[in-house]
Tab-separated table of C-alpha atoms and ligand atoms in Angstrom:
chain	number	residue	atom	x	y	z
A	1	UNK	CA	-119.347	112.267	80.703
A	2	UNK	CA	-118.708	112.810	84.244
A	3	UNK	CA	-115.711	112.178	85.503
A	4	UNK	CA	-114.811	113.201	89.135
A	5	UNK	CA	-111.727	111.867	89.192
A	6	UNK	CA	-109.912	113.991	86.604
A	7	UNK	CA	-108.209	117.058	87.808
A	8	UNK	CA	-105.825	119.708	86.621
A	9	UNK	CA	-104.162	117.758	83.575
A	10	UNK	CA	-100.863	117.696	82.428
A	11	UNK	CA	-100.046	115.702	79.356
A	12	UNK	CA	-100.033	111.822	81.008
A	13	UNK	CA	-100.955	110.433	78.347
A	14	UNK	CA	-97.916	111.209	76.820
A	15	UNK	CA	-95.413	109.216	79.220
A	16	UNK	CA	-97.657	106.332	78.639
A	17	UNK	CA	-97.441	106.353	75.018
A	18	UNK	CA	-94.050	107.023	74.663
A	19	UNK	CA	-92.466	104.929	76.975
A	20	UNK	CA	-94.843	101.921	77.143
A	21	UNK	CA	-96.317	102.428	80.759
A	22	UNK	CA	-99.250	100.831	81.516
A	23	UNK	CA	-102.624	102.289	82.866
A	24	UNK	CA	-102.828	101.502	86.402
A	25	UNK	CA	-106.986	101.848	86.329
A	26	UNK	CA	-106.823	97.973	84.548
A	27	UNK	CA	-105.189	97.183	88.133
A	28	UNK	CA	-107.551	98.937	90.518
A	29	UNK	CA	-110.110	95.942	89.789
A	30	UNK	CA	-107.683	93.321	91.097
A	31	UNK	CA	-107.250	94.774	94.313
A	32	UNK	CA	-109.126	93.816	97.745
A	33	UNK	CA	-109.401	97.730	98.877
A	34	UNK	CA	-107.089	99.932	96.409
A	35	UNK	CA	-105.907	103.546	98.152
A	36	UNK	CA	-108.415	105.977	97.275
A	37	UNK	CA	-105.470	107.779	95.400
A	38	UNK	CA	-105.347	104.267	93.267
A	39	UNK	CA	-109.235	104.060	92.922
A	40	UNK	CA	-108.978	107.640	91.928
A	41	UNK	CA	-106.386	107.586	88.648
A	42	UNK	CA	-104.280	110.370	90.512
A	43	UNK	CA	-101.744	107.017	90.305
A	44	UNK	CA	-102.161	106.562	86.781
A	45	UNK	CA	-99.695	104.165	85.217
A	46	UNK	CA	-97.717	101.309	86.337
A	47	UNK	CA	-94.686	98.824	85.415
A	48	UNK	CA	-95.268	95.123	86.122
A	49	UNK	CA	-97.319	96.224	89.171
A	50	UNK	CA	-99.403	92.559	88.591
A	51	UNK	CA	-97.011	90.948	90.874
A	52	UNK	CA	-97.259	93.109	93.804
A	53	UNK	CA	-101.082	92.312	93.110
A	54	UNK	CA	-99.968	88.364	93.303
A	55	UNK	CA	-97.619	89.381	95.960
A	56	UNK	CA	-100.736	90.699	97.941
A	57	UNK	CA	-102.965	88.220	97.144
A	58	UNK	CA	-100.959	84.965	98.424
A	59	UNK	CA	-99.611	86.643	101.010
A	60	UNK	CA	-95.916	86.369	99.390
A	61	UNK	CA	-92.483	88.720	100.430
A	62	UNK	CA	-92.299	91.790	98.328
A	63	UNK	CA	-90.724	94.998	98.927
A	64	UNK	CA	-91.207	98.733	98.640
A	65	UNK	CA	-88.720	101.270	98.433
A	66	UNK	CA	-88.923	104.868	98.041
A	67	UNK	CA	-86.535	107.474	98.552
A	68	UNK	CA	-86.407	111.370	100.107
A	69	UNK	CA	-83.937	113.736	98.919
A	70	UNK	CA	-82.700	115.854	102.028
A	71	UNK	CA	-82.922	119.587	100.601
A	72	UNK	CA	-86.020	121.115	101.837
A	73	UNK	CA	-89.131	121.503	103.627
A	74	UNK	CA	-92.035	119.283	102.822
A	75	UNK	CA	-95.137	120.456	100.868
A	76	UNK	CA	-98.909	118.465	100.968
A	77	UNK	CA	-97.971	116.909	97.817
A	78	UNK	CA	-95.365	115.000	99.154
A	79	UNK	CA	-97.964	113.458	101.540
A	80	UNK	CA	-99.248	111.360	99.047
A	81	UNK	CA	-96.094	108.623	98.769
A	82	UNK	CA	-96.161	108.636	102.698
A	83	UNK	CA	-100.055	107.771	102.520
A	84	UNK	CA	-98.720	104.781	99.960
A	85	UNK	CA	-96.472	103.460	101.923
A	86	UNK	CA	-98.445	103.367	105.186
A	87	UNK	CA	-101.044	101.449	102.743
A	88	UNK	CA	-98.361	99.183	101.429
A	89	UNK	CA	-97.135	98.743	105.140
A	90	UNK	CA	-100.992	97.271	105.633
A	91	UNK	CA	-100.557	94.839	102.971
A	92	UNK	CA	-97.450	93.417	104.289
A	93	UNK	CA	-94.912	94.716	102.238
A	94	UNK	CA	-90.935	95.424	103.481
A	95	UNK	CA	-90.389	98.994	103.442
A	96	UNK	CA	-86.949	100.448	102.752
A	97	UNK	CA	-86.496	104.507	102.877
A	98	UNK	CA	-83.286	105.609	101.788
A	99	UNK	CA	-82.100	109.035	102.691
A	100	UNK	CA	-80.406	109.894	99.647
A	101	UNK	CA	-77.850	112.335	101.725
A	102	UNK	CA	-75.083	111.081	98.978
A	103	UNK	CA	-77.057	112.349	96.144
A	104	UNK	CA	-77.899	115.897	98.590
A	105	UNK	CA	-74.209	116.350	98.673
A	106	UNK	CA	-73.164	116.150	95.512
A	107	UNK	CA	-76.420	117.230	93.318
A	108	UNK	CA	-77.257	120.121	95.773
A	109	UNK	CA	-74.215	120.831	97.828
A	110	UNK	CA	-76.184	119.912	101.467
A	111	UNK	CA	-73.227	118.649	103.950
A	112	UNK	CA	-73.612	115.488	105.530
A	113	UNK	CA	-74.608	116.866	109.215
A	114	UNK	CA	-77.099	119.367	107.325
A	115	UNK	CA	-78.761	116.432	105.603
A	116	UNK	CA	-79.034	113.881	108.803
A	117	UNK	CA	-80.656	117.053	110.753
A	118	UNK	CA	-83.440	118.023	107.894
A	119	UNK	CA	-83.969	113.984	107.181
A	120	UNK	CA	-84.956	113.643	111.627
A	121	UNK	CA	-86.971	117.337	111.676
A	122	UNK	CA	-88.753	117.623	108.408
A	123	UNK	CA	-89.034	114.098	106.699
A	124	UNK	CA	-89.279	111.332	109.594
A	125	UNK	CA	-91.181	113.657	111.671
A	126	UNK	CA	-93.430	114.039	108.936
A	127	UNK	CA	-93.706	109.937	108.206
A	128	UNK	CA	-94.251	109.792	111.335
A	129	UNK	CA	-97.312	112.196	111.820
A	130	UNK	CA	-98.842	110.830	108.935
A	131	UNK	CA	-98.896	107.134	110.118
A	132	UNK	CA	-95.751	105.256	109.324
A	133	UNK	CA	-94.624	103.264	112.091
A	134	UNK	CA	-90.296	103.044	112.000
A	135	UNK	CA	-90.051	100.869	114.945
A	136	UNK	CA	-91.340	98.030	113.120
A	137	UNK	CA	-89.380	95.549	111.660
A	138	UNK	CA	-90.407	95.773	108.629
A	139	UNK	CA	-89.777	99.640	108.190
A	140	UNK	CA	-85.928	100.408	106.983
A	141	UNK	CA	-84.852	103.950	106.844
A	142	UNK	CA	-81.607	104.513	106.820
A	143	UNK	CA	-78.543	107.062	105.342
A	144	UNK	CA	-77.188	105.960	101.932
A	145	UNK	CA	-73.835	107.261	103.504
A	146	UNK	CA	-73.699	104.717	106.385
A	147	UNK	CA	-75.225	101.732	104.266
A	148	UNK	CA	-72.130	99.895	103.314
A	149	UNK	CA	-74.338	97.440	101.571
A	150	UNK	CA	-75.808	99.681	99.440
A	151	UNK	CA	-72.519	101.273	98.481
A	152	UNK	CA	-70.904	98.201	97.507
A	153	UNK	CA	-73.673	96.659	95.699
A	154	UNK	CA	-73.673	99.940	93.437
A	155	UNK	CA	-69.954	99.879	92.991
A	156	UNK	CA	-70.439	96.182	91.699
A	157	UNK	CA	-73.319	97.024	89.662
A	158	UNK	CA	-71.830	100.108	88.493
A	159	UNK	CA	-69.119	98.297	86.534
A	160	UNK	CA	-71.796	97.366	83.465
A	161	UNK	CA	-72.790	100.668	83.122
A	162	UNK	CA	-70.821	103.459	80.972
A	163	UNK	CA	-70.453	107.034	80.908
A	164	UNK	CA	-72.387	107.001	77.511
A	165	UNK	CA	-75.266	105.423	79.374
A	166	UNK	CA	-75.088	107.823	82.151
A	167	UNK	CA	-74.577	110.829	79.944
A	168	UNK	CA	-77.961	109.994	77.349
A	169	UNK	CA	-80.163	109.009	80.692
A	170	UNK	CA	-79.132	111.989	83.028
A	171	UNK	CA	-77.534	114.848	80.614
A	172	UNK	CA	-74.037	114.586	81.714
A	173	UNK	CA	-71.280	116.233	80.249
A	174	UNK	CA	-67.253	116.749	80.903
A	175	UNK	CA	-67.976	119.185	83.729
A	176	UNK	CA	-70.289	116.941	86.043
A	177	UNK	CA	-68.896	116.304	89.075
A	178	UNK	CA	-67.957	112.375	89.730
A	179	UNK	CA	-69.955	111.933	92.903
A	180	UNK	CA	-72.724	113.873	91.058
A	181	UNK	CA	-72.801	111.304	88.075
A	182	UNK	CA	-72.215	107.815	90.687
A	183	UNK	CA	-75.399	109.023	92.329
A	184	UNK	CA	-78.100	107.546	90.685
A	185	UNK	CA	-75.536	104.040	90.938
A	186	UNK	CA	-76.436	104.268	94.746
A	187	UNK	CA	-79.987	104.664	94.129
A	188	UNK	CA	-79.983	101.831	91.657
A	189	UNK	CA	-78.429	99.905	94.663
A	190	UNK	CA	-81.289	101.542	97.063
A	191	UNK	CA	-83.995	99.898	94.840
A	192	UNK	CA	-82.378	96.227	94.045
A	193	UNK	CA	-80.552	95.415	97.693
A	194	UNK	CA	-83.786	94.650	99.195
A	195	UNK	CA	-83.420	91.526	97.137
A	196	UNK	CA	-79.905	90.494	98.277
A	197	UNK	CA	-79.667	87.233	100.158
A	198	UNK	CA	-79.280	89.474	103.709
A	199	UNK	CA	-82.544	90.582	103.323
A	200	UNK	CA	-84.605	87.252	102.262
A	201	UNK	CA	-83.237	87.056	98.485
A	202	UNK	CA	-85.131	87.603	95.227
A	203	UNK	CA	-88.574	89.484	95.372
A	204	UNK	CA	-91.003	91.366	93.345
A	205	UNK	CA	-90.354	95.504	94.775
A	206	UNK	CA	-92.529	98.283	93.921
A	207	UNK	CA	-91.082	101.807	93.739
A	208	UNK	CA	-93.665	104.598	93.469
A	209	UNK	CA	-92.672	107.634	91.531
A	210	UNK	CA	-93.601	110.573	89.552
A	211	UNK	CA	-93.632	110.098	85.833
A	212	UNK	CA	-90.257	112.273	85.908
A	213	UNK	CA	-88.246	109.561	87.325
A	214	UNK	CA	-89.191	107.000	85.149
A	215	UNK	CA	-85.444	107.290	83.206
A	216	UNK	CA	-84.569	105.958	86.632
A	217	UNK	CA	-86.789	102.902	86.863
A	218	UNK	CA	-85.840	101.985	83.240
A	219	UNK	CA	-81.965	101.972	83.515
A	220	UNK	CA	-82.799	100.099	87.358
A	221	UNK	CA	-85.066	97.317	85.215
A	222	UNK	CA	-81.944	97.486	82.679
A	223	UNK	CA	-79.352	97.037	85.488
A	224	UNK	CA	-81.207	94.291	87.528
A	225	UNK	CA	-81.688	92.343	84.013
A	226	UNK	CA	-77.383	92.501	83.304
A	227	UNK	CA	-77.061	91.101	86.748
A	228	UNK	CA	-79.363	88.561	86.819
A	229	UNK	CA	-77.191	85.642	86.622
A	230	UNK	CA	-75.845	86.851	89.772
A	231	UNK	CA	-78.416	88.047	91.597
A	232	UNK	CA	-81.587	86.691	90.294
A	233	UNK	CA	-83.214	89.818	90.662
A	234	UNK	CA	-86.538	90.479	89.623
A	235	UNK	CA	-87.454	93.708	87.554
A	236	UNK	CA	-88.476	96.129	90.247
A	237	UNK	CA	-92.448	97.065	89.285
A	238	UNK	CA	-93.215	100.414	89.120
A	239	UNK	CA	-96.138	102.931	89.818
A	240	UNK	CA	-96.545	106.589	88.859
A	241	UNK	CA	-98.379	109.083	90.132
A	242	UNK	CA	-99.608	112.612	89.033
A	243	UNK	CA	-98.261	115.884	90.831
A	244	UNK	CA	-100.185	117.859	92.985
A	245	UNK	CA	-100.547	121.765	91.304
A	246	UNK	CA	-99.617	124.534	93.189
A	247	UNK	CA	-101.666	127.215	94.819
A	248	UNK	CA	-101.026	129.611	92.085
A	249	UNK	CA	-102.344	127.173	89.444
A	250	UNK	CA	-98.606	125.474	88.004
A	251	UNK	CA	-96.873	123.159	89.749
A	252	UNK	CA	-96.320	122.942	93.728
A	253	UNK	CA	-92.603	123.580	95.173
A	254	UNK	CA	-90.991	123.603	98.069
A	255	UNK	CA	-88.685	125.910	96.773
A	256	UNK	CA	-91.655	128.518	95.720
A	257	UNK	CA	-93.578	129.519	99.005
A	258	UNK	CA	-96.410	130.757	97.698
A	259	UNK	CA	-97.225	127.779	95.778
A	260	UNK	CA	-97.366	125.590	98.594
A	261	UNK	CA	-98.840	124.236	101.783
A	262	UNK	CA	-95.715	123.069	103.967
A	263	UNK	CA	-96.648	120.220	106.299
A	264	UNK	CA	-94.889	122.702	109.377
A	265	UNK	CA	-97.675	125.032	108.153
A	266	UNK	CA	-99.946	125.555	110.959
A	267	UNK	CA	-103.973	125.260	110.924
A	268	UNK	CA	-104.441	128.678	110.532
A	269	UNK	CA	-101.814	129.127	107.901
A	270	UNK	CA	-103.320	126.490	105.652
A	271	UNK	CA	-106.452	127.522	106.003
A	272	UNK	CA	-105.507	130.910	104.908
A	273	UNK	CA	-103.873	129.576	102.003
A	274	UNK	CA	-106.728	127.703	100.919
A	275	UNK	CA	-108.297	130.801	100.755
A	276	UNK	CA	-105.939	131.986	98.280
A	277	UNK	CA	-105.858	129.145	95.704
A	278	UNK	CA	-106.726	129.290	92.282
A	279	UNK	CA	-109.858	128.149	91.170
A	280	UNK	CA	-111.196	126.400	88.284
A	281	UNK	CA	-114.121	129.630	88.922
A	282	UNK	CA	-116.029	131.465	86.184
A	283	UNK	CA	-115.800	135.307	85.941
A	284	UNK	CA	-118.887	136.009	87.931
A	285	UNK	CA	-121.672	134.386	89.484
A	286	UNK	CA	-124.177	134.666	86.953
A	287	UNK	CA	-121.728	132.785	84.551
A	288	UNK	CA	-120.989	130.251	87.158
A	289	UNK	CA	-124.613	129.242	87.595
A	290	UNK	CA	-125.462	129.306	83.944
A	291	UNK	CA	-122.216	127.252	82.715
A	292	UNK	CA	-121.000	125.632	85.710
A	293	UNK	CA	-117.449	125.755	87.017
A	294	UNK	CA	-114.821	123.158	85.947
A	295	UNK	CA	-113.143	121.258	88.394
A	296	UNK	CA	-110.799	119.617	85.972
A	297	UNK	CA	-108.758	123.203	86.163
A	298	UNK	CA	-109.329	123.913	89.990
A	299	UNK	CA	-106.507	123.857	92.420
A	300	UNK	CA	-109.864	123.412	95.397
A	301	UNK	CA	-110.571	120.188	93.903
A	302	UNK	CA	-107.415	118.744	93.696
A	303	UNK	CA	-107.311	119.347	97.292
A	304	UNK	CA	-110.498	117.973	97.993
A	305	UNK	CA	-109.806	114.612	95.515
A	306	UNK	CA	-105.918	114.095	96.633
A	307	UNK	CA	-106.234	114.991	100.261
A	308	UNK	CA	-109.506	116.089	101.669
A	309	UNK	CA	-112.198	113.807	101.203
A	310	UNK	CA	-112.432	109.987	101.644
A	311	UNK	CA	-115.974	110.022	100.929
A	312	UNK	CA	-116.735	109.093	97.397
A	313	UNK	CA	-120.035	110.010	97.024
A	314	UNK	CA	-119.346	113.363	98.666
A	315	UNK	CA	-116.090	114.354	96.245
A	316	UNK	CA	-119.133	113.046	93.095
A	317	UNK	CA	-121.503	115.707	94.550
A	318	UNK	CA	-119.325	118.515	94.188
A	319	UNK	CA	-117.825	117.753	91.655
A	320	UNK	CA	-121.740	117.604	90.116
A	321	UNK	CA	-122.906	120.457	91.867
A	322	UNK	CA	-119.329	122.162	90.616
A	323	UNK	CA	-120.333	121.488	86.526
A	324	UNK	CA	-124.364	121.932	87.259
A	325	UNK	CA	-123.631	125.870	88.556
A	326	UNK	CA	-125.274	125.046	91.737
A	327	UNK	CA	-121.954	125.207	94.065
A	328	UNK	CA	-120.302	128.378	93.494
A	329	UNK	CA	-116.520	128.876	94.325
A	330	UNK	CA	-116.712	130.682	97.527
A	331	UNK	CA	-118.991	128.213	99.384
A	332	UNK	CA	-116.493	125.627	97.855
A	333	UNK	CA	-113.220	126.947	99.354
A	334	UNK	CA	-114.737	127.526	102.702
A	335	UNK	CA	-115.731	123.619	102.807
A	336	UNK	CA	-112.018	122.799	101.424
A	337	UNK	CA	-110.695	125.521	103.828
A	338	UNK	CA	-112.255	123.957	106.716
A	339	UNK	CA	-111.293	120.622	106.516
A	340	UNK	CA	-107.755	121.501	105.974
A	341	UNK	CA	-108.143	123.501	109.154
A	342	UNK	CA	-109.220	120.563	110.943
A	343	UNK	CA	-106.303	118.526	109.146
A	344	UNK	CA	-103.511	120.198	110.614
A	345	UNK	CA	-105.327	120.619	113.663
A	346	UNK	CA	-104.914	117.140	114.235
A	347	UNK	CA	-101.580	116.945	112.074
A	348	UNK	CA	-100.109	119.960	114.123
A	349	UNK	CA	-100.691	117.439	117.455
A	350	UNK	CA	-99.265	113.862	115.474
A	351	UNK	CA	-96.117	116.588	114.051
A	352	UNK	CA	-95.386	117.445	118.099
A	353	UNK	CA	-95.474	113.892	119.506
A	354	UNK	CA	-93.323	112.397	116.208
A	355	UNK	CA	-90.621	115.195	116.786
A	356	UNK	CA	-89.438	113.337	119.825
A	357	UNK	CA	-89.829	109.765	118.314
A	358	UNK	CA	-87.732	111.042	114.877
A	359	UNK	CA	-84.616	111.479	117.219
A	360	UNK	CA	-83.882	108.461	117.625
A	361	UNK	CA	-84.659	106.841	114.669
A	362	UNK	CA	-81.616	107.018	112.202
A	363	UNK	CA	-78.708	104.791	113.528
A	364	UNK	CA	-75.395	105.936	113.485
A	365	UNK	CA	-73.613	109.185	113.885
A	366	UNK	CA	-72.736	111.654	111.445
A	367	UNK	CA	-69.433	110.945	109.591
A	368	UNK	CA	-68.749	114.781	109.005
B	401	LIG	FE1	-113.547	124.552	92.130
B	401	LIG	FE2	-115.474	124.304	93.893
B	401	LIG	FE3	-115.337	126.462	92.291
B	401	LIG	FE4	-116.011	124.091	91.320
B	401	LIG	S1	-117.151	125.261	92.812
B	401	LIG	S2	-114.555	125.509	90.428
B	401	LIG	S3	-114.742	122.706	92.529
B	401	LIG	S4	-113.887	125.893	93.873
């Protein structure tokens, strides 16, 4: 059967089984114009995601919030919650970004003044580029160490939750630091303030996330539930999407160079890169044209399916041409290393103008 949009797998399935997360494909359907990365399964699963749908629909509040850890440089991968939330900006959601400096502090060791300075250069220089617009109303960043709110609302909240808790979600033990183990308290708080009375009250909130952080969401849906004679909150929905693979064929990280295209890369650079991936290739050309290459296993795809191509009929050709061993790899890559040229080309120009804009974004001066 042909299936363009399935790509380098990792065991999905598995997460949706095991912890009863639904297929976000029975959603795509009930949408006016889903994100091509919706349309596309690359997100794959969702929690309660049917009322941001009815949210949508009748034109109702609902929230979306989605964190960035301060603690590196951004790869393309990371692109793809930025390209959600500048959809979900479209459909009238409130955004809230919380830079989760706290959590870079005591998780990672990154001072305060370090974590302000990479949050303005790499990440909101970045959202900016790629289309979010901060000076709207309805777009909240802000530093989890200068939102009082936030802090509060997780020291209230954090009083129904035990070290046991903490310890089977997160792997605690007696040597975790304190601040280490209140962190994911705060980002509890990130995800449920948007429904305190200060910010309109009780609303369905969608929090897109890799199948990793899903521990999170649960003990968040867990949380909002013990405090919803309080609060009234509503179980924040969920989506998850699939990580982007690396150059070198595992998985892509800021922290490994060569596996990754950095959004600071410039046009050359990524092209180069490109050039380099791993590809889902036979051993020569003669085996290529007789059994076809497979996509499902090639890093060029990906690119091409997550990033490259908003055509649908164009990513089906390949993709076609790809299994029927009429496209062969090295035509392939210079068509994927092309466009990602001509991506940062116009990336590298949006990076330089937002660089100015990001300064002045955060409110607030460092603490530290
Ligand atoms: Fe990948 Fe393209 Fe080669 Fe197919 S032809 S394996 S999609 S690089």
């Amino acid at each position: 059967m042909i299936d363009p949009w399935s790509t380098v797998s990792l065991d999905y399935e598995k997460y949706i089984e095991q912890f009863g997360i639904k297929l976000f494909k029975e959603m795509v359907g009930e949408l006016e114009d889903p994100h091509w990365l919706m349309r596309r399964g690359i997100i794959f699963g969702h929690r309660d995601f049917g009322r941001i749908v009815k949210a949508i629909r009748e034109k109702k509040d609902f929230a979306v919030v989605t964190g960035m850890m301060p603690s590196g440089k951004m790869h393309i991968g990371h692109k793809m919650v930025v390209d959600q939330l500048v959809w979900y900006d479209k459909h009238g959601a409130d955004i809230h970004i919380p830079i989760a400096d706290l959590e870079s502090y005591s998780a990672r060791g990154i001072d305060f003044d370090q974590s302000r300075q990479l949050a303005i250069e790499e990440y909101i220089t970045n959202y900016i580029a790629l289309g979010l617009d901060f000076k709207k109303d309805n777009v909240n960043v802000y530093l989890q160490s200068k939102n009082i709110v936030v802090e509060d609302l997780a020291y209230l909240l954090a009083k129904r939750v035990n070290f046991n808790e903490m310890k089977a979600i997160y792997g605690f033990n007696g040597s975790t630091n304190i601040a280490h183990m209140y962190a994911p308290l705060i980002q509890v708080a990130d995800i449920l303030h948007p429904q305190l009375e200060k910010y309109g009250g009780p609303k369905p909130t969608v929090v897109p996330v890799g199948p990793d952080q899903d521990p999170h969401i649960r003990l968040t849906r867990d949380i909002a539930d013990r405090f919803k004679n309080q609060f009234n909150f509503v179980a924040p929905s969920s989506t998850y999407h699939r990580f982007i693979t690396g150059l070198t064929g595992g998985k892509m990280s800021s922290s490994q160079p060569k596996t990754a295209i950095f959004l600071s890369d410039s046009p050359e650079e990524a092209e180069k890169k490109v050039k380099t991936a791993k590809t889902g290739g036979r051993e020569s050309l003669q085996e290529q044209k007789e059994l076809g290459g497979v996509p499902e296993q090639c890093v060029i795809y990906e690119m091409l399916l997550y990033h490259l191509m908003d055509s649908d009929e164009k990513l089906t050709e390949i993709y076609t041409n790809c299994k029927n061993g009429t496209l062969m790899c090295g035509e392939c890559k210079n068509i994927t290393a092309e466009l990602m040229k001509k991506f940062f080309e116009d990336f590298s120009k949006k990076r330089e103008k937002a660089k100015k804009l990001a300064e002045n974004i955060l409110d607030g001066e460092s603490t530290w």
